[in-house]
CSV table of C-alpha atoms in Angstrom, one decimal:
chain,number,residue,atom,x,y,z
A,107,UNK,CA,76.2,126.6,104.1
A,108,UNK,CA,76.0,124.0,101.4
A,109,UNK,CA,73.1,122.4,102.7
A,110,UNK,CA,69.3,123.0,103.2
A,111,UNK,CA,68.2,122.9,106.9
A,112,UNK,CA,65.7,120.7,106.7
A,113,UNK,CA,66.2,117.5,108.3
A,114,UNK,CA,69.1,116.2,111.0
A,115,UNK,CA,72.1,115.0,110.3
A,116,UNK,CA,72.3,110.5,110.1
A,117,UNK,CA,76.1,110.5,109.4
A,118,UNK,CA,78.6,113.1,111.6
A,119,UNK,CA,78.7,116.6,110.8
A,120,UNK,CA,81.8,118.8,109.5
A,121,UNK,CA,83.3,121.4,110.4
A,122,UNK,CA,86.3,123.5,109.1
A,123,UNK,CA,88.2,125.2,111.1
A,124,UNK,CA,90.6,127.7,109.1
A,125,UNK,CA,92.8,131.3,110.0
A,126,UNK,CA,96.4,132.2,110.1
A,127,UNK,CA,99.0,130.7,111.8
A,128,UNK,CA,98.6,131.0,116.1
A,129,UNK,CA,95.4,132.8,116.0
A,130,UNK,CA,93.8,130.1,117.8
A,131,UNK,CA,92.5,127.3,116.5
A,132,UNK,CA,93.7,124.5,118.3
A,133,UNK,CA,93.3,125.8,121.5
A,134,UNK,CA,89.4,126.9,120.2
A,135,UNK,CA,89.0,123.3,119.4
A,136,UNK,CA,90.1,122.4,123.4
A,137,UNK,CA,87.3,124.7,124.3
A,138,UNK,CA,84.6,123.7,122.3
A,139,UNK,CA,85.5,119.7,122.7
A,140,UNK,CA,83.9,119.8,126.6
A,141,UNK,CA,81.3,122.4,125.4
A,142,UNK,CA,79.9,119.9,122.9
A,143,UNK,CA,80.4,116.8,125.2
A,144,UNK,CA,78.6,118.2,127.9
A,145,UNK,CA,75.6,118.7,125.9
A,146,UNK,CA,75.7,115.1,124.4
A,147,UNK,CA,77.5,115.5,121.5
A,148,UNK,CA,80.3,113.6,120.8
A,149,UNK,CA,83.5,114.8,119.1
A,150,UNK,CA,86.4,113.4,116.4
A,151,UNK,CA,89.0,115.5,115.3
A,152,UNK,CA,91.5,115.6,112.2
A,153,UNK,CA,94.4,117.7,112.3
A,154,UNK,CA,96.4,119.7,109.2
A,155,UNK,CA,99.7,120.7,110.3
A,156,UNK,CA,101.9,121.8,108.7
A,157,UNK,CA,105.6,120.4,109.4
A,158,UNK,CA,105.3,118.1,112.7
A,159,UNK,CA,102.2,116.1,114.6
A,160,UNK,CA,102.0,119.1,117.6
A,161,UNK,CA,98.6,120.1,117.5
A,162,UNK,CA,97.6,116.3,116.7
A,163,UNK,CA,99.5,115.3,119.7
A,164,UNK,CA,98.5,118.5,122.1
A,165,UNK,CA,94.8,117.4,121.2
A,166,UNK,CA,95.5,113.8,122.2
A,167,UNK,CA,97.7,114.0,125.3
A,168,UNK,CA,95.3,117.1,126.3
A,169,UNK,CA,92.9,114.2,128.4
A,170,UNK,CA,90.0,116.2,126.5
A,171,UNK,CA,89.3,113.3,124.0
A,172,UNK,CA,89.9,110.0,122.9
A,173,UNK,CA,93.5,110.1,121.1
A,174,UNK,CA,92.1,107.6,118.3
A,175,UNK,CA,89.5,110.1,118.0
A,176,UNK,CA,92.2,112.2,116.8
A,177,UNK,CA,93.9,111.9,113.3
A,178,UNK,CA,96.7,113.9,111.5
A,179,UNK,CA,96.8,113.9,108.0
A,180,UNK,CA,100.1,115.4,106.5
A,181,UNK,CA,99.5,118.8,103.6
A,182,UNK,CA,102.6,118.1,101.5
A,183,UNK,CA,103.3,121.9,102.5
A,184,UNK,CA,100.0,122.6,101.1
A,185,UNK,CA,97.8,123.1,103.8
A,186,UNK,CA,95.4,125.4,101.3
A,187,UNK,CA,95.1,122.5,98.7
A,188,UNK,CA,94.5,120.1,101.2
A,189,UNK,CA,91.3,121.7,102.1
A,190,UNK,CA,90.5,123.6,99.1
A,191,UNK,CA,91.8,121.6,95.3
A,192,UNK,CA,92.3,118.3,96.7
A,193,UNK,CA,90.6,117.6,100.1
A,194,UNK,CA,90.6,113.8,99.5
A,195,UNK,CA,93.3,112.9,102.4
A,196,UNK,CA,91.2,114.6,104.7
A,197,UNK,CA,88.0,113.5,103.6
A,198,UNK,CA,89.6,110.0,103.7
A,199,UNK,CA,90.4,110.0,107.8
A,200,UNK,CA,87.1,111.5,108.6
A,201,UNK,CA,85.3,108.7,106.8
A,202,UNK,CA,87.8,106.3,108.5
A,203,UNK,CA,87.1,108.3,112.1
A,204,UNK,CA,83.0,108.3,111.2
A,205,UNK,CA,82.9,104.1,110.4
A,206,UNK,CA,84.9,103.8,113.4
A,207,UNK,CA,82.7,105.6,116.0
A,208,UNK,CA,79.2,105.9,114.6
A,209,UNK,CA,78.0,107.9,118.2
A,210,UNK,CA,80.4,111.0,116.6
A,211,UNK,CA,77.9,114.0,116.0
A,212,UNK,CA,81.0,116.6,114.8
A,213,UNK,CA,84.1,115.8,112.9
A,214,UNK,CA,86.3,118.9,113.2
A,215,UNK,CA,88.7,119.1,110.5
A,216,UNK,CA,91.5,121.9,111.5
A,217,UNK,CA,93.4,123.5,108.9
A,218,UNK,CA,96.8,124.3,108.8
A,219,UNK,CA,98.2,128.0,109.8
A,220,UNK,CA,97.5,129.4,106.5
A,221,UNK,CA,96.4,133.0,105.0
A,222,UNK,CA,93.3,135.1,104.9
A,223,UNK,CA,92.6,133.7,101.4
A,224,UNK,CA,92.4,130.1,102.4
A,225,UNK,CA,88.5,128.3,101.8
A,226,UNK,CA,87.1,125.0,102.3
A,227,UNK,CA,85.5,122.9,99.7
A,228,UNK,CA,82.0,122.1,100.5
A,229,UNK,CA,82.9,118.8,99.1
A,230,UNK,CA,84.9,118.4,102.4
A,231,UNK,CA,83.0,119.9,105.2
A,232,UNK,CA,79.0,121.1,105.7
A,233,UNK,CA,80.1,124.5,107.5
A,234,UNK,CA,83.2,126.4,108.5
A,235,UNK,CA,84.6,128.9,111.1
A,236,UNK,CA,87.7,131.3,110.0
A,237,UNK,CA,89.8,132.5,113.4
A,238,UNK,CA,91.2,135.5,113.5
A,239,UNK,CA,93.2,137.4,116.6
A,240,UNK,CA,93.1,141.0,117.2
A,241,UNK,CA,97.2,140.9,117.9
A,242,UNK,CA,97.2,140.0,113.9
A,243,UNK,CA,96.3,143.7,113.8
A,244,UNK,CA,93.2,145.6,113.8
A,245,UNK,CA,92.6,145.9,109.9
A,246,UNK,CA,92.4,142.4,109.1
A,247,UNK,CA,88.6,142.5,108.5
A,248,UNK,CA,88.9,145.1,106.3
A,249,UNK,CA,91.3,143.5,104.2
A,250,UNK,CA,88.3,141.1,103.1
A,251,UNK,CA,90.0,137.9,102.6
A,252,UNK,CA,87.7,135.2,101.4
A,253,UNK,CA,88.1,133.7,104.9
A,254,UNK,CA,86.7,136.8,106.3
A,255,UNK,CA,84.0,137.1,104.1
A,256,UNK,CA,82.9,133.7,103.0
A,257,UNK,CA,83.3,131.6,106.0
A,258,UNK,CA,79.8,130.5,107.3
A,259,UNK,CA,81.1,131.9,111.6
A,260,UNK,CA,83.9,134.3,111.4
A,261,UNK,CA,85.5,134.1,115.4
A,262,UNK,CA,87.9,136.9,116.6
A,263,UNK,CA,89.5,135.6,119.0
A,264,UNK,CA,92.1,136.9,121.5
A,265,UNK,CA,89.5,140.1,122.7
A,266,UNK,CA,91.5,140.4,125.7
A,267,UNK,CA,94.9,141.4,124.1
A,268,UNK,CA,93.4,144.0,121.9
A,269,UNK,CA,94.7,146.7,124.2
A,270,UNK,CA,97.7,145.3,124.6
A,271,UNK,CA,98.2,145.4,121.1
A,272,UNK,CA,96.7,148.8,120.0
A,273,UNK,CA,94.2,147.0,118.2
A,274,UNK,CA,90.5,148.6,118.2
A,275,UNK,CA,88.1,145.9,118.7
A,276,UNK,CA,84.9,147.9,117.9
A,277,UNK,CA,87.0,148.7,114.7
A,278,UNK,CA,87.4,145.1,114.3
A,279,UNK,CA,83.4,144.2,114.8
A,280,UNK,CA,82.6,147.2,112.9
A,281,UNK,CA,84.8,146.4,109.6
A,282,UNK,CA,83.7,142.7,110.0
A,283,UNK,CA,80.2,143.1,109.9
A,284,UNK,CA,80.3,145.4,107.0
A,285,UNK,CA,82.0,143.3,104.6
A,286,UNK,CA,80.0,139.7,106.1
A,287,UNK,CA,76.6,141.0,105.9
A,288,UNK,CA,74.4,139.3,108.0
A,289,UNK,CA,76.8,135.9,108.7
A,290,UNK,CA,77.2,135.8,111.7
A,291,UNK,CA,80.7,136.4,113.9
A,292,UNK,CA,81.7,135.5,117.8
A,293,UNK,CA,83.7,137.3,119.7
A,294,UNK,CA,86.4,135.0,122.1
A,295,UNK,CA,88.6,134.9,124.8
A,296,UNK,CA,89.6,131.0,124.0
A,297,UNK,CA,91.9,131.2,127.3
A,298,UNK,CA,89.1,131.7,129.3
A,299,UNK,CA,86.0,130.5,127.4
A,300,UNK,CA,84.5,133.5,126.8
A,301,UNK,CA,82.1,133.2,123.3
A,302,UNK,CA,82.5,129.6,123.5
A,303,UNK,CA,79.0,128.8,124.7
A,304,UNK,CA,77.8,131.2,121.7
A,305,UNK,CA,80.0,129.2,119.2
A,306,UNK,CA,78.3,125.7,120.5
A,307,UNK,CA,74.6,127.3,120.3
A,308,UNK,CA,75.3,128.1,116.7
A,309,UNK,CA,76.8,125.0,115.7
A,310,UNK,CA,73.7,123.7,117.4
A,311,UNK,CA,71.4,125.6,115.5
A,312,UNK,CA,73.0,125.9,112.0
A,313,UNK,CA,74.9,122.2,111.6
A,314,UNK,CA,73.0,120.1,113.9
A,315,UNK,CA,69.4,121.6,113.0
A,316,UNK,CA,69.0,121.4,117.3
A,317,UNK,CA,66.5,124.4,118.0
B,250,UNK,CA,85.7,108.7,71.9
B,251,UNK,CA,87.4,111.4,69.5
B,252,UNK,CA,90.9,111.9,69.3
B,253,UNK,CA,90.0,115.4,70.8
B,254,UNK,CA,88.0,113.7,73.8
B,255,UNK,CA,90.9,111.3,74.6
B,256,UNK,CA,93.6,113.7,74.6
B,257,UNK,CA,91.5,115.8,77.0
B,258,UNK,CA,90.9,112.5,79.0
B,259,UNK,CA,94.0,111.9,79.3
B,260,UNK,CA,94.9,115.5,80.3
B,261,UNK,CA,92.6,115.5,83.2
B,262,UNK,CA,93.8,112.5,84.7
B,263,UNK,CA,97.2,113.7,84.1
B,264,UNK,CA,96.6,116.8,85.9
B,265,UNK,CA,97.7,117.6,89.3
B,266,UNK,CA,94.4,119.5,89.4
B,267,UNK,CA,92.6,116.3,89.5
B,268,UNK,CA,92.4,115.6,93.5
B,269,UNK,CA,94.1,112.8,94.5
B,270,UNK,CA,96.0,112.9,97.0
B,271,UNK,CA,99.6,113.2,95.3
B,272,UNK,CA,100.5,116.0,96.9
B,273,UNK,CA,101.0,114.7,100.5
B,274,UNK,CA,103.4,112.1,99.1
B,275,UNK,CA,107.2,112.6,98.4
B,276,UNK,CA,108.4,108.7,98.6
B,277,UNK,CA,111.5,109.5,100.1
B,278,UNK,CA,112.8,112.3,98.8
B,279,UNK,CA,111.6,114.8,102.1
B,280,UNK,CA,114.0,112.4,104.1
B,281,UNK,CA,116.7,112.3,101.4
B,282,UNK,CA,116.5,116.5,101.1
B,283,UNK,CA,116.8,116.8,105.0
B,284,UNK,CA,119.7,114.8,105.2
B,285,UNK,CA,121.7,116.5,102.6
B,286,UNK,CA,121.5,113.5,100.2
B,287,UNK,CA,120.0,115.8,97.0
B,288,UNK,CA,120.8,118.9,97.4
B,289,UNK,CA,119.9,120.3,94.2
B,290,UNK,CA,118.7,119.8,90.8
B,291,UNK,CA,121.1,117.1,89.3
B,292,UNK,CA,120.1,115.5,92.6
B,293,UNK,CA,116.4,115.8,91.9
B,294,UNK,CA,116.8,114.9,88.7
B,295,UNK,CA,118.7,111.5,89.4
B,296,UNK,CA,116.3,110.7,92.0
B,297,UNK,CA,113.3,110.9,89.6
B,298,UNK,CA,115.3,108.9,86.6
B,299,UNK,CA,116.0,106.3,89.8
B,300,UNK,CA,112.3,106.0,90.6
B,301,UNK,CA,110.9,105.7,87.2
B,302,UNK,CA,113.6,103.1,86.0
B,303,UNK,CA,114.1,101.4,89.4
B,304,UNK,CA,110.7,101.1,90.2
B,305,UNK,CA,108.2,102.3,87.9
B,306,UNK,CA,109.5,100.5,85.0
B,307,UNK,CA,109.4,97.2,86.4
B,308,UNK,CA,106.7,97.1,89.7
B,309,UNK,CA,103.8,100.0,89.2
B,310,UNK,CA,103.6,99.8,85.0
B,311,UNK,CA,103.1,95.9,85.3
B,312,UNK,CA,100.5,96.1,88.1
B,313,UNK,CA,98.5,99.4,86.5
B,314,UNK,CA,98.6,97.0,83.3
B,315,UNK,CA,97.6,94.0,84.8
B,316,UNK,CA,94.8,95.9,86.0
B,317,UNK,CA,93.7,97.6,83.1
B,318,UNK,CA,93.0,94.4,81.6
B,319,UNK,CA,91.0,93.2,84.6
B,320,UNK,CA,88.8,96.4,84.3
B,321,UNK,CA,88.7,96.2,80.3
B,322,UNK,CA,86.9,92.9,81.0
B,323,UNK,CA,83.1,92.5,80.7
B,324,UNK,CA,82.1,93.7,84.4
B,325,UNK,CA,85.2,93.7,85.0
B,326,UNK,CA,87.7,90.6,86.8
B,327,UNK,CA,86.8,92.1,90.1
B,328,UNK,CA,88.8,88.7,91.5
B,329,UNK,CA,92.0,89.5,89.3
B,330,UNK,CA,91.9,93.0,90.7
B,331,UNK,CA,92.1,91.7,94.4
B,332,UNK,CA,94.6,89.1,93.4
B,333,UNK,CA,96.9,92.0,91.8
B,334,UNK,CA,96.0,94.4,94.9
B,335,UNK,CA,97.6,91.7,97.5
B,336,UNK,CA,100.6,91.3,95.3
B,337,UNK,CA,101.6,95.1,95.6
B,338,UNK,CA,100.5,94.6,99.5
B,339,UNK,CA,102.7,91.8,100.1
B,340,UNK,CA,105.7,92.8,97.8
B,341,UNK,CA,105.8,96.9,99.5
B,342,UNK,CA,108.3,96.5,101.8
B,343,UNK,CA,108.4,100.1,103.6
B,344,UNK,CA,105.4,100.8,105.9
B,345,UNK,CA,104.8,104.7,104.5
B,346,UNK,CA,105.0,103.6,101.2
B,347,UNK,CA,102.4,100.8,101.4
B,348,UNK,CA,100.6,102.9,103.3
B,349,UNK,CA,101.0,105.7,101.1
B,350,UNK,CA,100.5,103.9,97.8
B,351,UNK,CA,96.8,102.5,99.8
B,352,UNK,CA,96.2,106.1,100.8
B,353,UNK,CA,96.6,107.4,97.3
B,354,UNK,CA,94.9,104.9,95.5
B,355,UNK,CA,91.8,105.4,97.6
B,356,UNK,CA,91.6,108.7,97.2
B,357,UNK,CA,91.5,108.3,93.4
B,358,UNK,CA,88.9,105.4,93.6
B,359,UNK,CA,87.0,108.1,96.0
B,360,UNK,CA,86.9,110.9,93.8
B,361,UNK,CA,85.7,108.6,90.9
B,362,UNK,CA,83.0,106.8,93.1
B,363,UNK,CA,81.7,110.4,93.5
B,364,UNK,CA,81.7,111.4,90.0
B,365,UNK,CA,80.2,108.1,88.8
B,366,UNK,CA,82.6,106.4,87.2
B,367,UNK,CA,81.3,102.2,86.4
B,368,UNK,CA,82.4,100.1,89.1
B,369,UNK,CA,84.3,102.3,91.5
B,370,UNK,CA,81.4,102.0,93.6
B,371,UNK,CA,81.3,98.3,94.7
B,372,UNK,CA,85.5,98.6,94.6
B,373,UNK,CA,85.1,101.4,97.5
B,374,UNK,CA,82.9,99.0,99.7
B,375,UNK,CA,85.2,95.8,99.4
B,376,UNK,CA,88.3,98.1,100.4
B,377,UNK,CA,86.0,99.7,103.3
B,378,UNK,CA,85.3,96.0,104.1
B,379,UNK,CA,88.7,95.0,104.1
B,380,UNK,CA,88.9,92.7,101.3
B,381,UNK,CA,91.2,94.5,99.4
B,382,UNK,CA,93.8,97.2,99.3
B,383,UNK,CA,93.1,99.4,96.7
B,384,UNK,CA,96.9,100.4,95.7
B,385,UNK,CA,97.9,103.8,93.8
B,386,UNK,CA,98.8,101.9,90.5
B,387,UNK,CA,95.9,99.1,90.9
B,388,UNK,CA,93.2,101.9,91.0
B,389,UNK,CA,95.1,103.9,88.1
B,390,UNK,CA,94.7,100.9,86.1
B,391,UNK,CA,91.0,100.2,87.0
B,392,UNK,CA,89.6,103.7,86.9
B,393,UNK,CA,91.1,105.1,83.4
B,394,UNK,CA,90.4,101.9,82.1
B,395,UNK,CA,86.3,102.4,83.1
B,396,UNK,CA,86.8,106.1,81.8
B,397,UNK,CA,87.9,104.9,78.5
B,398,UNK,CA,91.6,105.1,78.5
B,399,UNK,CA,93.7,103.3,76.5
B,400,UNK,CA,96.6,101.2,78.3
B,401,UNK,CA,99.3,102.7,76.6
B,402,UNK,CA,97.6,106.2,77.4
B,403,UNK,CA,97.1,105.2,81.1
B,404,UNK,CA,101.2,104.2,81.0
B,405,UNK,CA,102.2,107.8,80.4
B,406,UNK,CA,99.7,109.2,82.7
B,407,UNK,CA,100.7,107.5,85.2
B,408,UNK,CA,104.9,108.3,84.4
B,409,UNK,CA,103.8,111.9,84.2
B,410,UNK,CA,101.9,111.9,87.6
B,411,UNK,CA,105.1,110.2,89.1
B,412,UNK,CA,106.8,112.6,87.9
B,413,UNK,CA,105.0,115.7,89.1
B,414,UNK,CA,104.3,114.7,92.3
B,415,UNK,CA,108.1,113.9,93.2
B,416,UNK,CA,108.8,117.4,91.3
B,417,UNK,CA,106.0,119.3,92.9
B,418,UNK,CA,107.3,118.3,96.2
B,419,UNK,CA,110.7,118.8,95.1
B,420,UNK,CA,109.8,122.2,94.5
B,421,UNK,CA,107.4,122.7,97.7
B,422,UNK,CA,110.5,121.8,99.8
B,423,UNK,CA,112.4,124.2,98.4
B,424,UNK,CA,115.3,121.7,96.6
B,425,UNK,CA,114.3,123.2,92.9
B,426,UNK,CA,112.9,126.1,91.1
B,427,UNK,CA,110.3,126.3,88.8
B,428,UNK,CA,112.2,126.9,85.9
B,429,UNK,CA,114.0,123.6,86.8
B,430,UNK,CA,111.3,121.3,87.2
B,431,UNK,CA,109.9,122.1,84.4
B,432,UNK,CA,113.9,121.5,82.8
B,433,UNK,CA,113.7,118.2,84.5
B,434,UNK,CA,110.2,117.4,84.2
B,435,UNK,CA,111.1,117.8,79.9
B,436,UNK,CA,114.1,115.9,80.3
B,437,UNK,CA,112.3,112.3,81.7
B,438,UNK,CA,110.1,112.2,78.3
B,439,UNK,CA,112.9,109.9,76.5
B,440,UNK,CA,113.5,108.1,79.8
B,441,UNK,CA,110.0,107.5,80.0
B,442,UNK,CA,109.5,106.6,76.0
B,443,UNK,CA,112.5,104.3,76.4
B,444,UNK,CA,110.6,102.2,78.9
B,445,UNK,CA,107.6,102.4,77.5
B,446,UNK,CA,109.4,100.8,74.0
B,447,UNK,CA,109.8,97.5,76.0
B,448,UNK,CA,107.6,94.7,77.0
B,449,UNK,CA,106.6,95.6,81.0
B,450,UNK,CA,107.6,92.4,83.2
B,451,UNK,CA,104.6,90.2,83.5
B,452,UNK,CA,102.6,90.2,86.8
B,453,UNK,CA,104.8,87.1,88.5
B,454,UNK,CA,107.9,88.9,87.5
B,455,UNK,CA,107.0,92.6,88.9
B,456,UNK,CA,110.5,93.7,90.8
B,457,UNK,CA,111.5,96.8,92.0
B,458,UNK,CA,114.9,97.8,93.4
B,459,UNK,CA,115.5,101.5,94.6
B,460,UNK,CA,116.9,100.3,98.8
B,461,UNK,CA,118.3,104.3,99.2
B,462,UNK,CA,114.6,106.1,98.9
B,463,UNK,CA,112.9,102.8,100.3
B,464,UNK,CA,115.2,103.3,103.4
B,465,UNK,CA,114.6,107.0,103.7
B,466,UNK,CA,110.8,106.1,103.6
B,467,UNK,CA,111.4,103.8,106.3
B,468,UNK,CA,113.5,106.7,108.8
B,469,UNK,CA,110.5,108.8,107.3
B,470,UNK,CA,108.0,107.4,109.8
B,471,UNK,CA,110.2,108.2,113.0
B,472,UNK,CA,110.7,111.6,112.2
B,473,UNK,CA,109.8,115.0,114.1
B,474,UNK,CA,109.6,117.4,111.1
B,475,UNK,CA,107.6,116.0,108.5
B,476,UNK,CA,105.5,118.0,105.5
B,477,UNK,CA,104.7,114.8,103.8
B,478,UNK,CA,102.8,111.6,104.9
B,479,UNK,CA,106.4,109.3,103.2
């Protein structure tokens, strides 16, 4: 994390969320957006993607938030640069989303599908999650993508198709903790919720400084 | 500043490394490539001639100058700046390309508010407080001229970062190679040195006339499949 934890936040926290293409992350977002809400905190969202408005629009017709809490800003095909060598555009709607509703405590910034080696400039957002899926095959932490390794919450999602897929999940939890060290990772089931609560208690802790 | 220093100036603000935006931007020509209206390099090619000499040449160089000599004033003609900003507000006909040309202009003015640069500060509040724009070329005038640019300089900075951002999306959709865009990219240096031999239109004069991409911009904001925000 880019910042010391030492006092709360004034101004609305953000968070990255990065990881290939369909392991997740939108519909991690429509999890975590009631999770947060019911514990008072109040949530904007902008969206990366990559050739149409879809996950902008399935956010805002999803009756989960405020669609002008919800902003899409286009990657010019780039959805790496846009959160990596140039992060302005995005940086740009969530200043325009935090003057507009000062209540906001998170800012979720969603990345475009992209690859294991996509990052986030700290310049852009004060922590970030990287979503993987156990149908994107079993060796994916071991590959060590700076995703994997560098993002401040790794979340392997889809635990329930793992034997569906012939992917080893202990393999998975195993490999991923080896190469992360002690960062921490979740384990989810975002269809059903399952890890959510665990994601929300360490957003808590780690970007909202709650105990 | 040494010859040295402003040649490197100049190359950093030329850059496509320097973050401002440019790459979410393809003024038309995503529209223009979908329909089968460039369809390959020629195409490209044309379509970058057409926006430098139909537009560039005689709109954006006489507004980025017009503002380099506001900012080259003692504190700055802050005023003058506004006045210049509304102009390219009120003259932008296409929605995505006002709104892009705002977009990227903040983002510029952002990025040199956060490194410090004189009187980028104040300019962010009054376009957070709505009373001004901050348009692409305005800002490109204001900012190199605080970082010690020259005007002429600031000219072919900004003809080269036209350039490269309709090439570099060019490219990103697929339209060129990277051989050819760097082909093309070579090939607008005389078109760019020929305008740059003649007087820019003054301020009251600024016209621009280029109706095929500005149209495209405009069946840009209805459409389903977009990479780019014009």
């Amino acid at each position: 994390m880019k910042s010391e934890k030492i006092f709360k936040h004034t101004s609305p926290a953000r968070v990255g969320i990065g990881g290939p293409v369909g392991s997740g992350k939108t519909a991690l977002i429509e999890k975590l957006i009631p999770t947060l809400e019911a514990r008072g905190i109040e949530v904007a969202v902008v969206t990366n993607d990559l050739v149409t408005k879809e996950d902008a629009e399935r956010l805002k017709r999803s009756g989960l938030i405020d669609p002008d809490r919800v902003r899409a800003v286009e990657t010019g095909a780039c959805p790496h640069t846009a959160i990596r060598e140039d992060p302005t555009l995005n940086i740009q709607a969530a200043d325009d989303l935090a003057a507009e509703f000062p209540s906001v405590g998170i800012i979720i910034i969603e990345s475009g599908g992209d690859n294991l080696a996509s990052t986030f400039s700290l310049d852009l957002v004060d922590y970030w999650l990287f979503v993987i899926d156990t149908a994107g095959g079993d060796d994916i932490p071991r590959k060590k993508g700076p995703g994997i390794i560098r993002s401040d919450l790794l979340v392997i999602n889809k635990i329930d198709l793992a034997p569906l897929v012939g992917s080893d999940l202990e393999l998975m939890e195993k490999d991923a903790n080896e190469v992360r060290g002690d960062r921490p990772m979740v384990m989810t089931n975002c269809a059903t919720g399952e890890g959510i609560v665990a994601i929300v208690n360490q957003l808590s802790r780690d970007v909202l400084f709650d105990a | 500043m040494s010859n040295a220093s402003l040649l490197l100036a100049s190359l950093q603000h030329g850059d496509s490394f320097f973050p401002s935006g440019a790459v979410s931007f393809s003024w038309g020509l995503e529209t223009l490539f979908s329909e089968g209206a460039l369809t390959n390099a020629d195409d490209i090619e044309a379509f970058a001639r057409t926006q430098l000499q139909g537009r560039w040449a005689g709109f954006d160089r006489s507004v980025l100058i017009s503002a380099h000599d506001a900012a080259s004033l003692k504190d700055g003609d802050i005023d003058e700046l506004h006045r210049i900003d509304a102009i390219v507000e009120t003259q932008t006909l296409a929605r995505e390309m006002r709104d892009g040309s705002h977009r990227s202009g903040l983002a510029l003015l952002r990025v040199h508010e956060k490194m410090g640069t004189p009187g980028t500060s104040s300019y962010y509040d009054d376009i957070r407080g709505n009373k001004t724009r901050g348009h692409l070329s305005v800002m490109q005038g204001f900012v190199w001229a605080r970082c010690g640019i020259t005007k002429f300089d600031a000219q072919v900075i900004a003809a080269h970062a036209l350039c490269v951002g309709l090439l570099g999306a060019a490219l990103r959709l697929g339209a060129i190679g990277h051989v050819d865009s760097q082909r093309i990219l070579a090939s607008l240096r005389d078109p760019i040195d020929l305008i740059l031999c003649h007087e820019a239109p003054v301020l009251e004069r600024v016209h621009a006339f280029t109706p095929h991409s500005e149209i495209a911009v405009m069946r840009h904001e209805t459409a389903d499949s977009r990479l780019f925000a014009n």
